[in-house]
CSV table of C-alpha atoms in Angstrom, one decimal:
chain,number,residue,atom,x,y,z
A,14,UNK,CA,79.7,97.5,91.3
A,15,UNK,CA,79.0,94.1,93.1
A,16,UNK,CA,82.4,94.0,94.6
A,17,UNK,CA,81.6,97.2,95.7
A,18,UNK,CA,78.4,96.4,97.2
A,19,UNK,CA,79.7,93.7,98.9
A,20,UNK,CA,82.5,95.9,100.7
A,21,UNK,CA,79.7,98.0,101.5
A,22,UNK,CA,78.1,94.6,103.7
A,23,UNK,CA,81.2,93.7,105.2
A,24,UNK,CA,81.5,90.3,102.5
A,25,UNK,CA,85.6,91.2,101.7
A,26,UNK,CA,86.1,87.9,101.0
A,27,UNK,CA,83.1,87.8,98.8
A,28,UNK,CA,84.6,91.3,97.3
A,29,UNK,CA,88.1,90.2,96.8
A,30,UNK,CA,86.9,86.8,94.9
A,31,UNK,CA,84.7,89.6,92.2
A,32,UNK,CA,88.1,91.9,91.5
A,33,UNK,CA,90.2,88.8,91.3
A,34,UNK,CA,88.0,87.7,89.0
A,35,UNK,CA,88.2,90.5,87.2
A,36,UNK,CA,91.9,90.7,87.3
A,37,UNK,CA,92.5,87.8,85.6
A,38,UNK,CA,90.5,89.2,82.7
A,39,UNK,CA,93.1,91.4,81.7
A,40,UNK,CA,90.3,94.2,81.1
A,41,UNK,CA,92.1,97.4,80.6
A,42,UNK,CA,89.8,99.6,82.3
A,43,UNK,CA,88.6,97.3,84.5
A,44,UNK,CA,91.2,95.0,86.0
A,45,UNK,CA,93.5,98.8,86.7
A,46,UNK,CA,90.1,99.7,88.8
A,47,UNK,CA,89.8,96.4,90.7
A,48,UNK,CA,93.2,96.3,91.9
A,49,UNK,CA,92.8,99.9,93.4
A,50,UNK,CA,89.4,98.7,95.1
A,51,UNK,CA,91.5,95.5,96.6
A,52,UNK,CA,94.5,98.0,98.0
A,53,UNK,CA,91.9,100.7,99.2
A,54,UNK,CA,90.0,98.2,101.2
A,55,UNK,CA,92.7,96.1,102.5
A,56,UNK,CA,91.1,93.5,101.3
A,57,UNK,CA,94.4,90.9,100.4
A,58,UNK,CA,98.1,90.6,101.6
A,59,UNK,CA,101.0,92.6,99.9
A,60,UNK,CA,102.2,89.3,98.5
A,61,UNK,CA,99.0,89.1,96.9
A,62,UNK,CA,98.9,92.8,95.5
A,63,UNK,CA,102.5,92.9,94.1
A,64,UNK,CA,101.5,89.9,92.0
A,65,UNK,CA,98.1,91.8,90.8
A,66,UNK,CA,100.2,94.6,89.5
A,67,UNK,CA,102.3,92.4,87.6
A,68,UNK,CA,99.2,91.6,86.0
A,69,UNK,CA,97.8,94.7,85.2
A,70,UNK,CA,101.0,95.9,84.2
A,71,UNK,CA,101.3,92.6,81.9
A,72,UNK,CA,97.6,93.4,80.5
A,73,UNK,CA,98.8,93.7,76.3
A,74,UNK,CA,95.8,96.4,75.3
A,75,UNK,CA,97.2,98.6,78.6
A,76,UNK,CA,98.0,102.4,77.1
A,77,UNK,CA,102.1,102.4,78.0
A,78,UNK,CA,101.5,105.3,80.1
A,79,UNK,CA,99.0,103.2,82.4
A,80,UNK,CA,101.4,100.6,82.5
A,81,UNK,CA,104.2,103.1,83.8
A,82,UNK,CA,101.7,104.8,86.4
A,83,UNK,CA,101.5,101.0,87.3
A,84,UNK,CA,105.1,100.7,87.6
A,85,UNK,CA,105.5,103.8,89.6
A,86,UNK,CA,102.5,102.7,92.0
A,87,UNK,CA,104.0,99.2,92.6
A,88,UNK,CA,107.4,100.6,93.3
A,89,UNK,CA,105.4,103.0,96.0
A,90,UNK,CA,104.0,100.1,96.9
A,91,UNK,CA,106.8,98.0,97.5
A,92,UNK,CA,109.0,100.6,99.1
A,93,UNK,CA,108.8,99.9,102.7
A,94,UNK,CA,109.6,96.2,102.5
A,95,UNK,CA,111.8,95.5,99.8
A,96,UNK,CA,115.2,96.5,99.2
A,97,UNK,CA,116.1,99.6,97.0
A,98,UNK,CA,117.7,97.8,94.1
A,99,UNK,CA,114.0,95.9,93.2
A,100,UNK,CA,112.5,99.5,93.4
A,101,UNK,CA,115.3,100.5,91.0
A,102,UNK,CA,114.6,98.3,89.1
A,103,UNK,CA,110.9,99.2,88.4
A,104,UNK,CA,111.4,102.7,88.0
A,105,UNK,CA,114.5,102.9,85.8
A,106,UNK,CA,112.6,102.3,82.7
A,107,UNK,CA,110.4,105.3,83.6
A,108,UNK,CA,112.9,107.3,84.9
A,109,UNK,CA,115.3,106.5,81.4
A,110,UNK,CA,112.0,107.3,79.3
A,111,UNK,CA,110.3,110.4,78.7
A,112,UNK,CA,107.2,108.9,80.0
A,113,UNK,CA,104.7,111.3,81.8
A,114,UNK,CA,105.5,109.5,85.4
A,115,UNK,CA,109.0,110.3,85.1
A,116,UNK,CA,109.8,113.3,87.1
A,117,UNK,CA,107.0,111.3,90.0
A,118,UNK,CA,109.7,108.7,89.8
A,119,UNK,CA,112.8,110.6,90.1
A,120,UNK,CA,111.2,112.5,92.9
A,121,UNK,CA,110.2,109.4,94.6
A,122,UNK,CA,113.7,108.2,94.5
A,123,UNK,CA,114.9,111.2,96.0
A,124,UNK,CA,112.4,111.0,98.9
A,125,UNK,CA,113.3,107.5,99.2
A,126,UNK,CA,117.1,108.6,99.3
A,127,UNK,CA,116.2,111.2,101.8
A,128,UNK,CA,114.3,109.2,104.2
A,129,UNK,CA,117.1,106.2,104.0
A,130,UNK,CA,119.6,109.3,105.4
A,131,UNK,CA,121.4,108.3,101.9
A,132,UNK,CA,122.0,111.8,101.2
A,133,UNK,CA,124.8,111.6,98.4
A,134,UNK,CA,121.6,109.3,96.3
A,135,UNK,CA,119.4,111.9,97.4
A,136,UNK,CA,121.4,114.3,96.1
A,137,UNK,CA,121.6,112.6,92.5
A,138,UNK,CA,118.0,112.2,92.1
A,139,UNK,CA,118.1,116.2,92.5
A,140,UNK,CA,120.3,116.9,89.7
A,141,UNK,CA,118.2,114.7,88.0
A,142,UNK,CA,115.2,116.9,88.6
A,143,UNK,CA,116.8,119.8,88.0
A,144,UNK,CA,118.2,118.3,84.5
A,145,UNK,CA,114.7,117.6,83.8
A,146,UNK,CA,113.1,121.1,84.7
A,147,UNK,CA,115.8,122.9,82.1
């Protein structure tokens, strides 16, 4: 709520010092919201935010489900500047698994395929989908 209030008057540096803080807590419910407050608001450098979501996603008490939503955010995240094979390799896992997020993944990957004009990946991601809706 401070952070908050602080966004509100302009302090982001004030802000972004709070949901650090609270961060590096490890809170489960808390830490997941601060993290989307600092992205929202712009208020630190990618750097900065890949290395929060390795915390989050590192938080021990974190429902494995969060932790893949995590995964799958942070892969979105990272998808316009790093290469495909370090998204890959945060959404395997997720994609291998039965977890909730997994069709959001394989889609993903397809629109990622798509967009890269990498058609024949595109394509696999497809079947994959369509494997998954059987």
């Amino acid at each position: 709520v401070l952070a908050q209030i602080e966004i509100k008057k302009e302090n982001k540096n004030e802000a972004k010092n709070i949901l650090i803080n609270i961060i590096n807590k490890k809170n489960k419910t808390y830490s997941p919201m601060s993290l989307n407050l600092i992205i929202d608001n712009k208020l630190d450098n990618d750097e900065n935010i890949v290395i929060y979501f390795d915390k989050i996603i590192g938080i021990r008490s974190l429902d494995n489900e969060l932790k893949n939503l995590y995964k799958f955010k942070k892969a979105v995240f990272i998808s316009e500047t790093k290469s495909e094979s370090e998204i890959l390799e945060i959404l395997k896992p997720i994609i291998n698994s039965k977890s909730v997020w997994r069709v959001s993944a394989i889609n993903f990957m397809k629109t990622y395929y798509t967009q890269k004009n990498n058609l024949s990946k595109a394509a696999e991601f497809q079947k994959l989908l369509e494997k998954n809706t059987k």
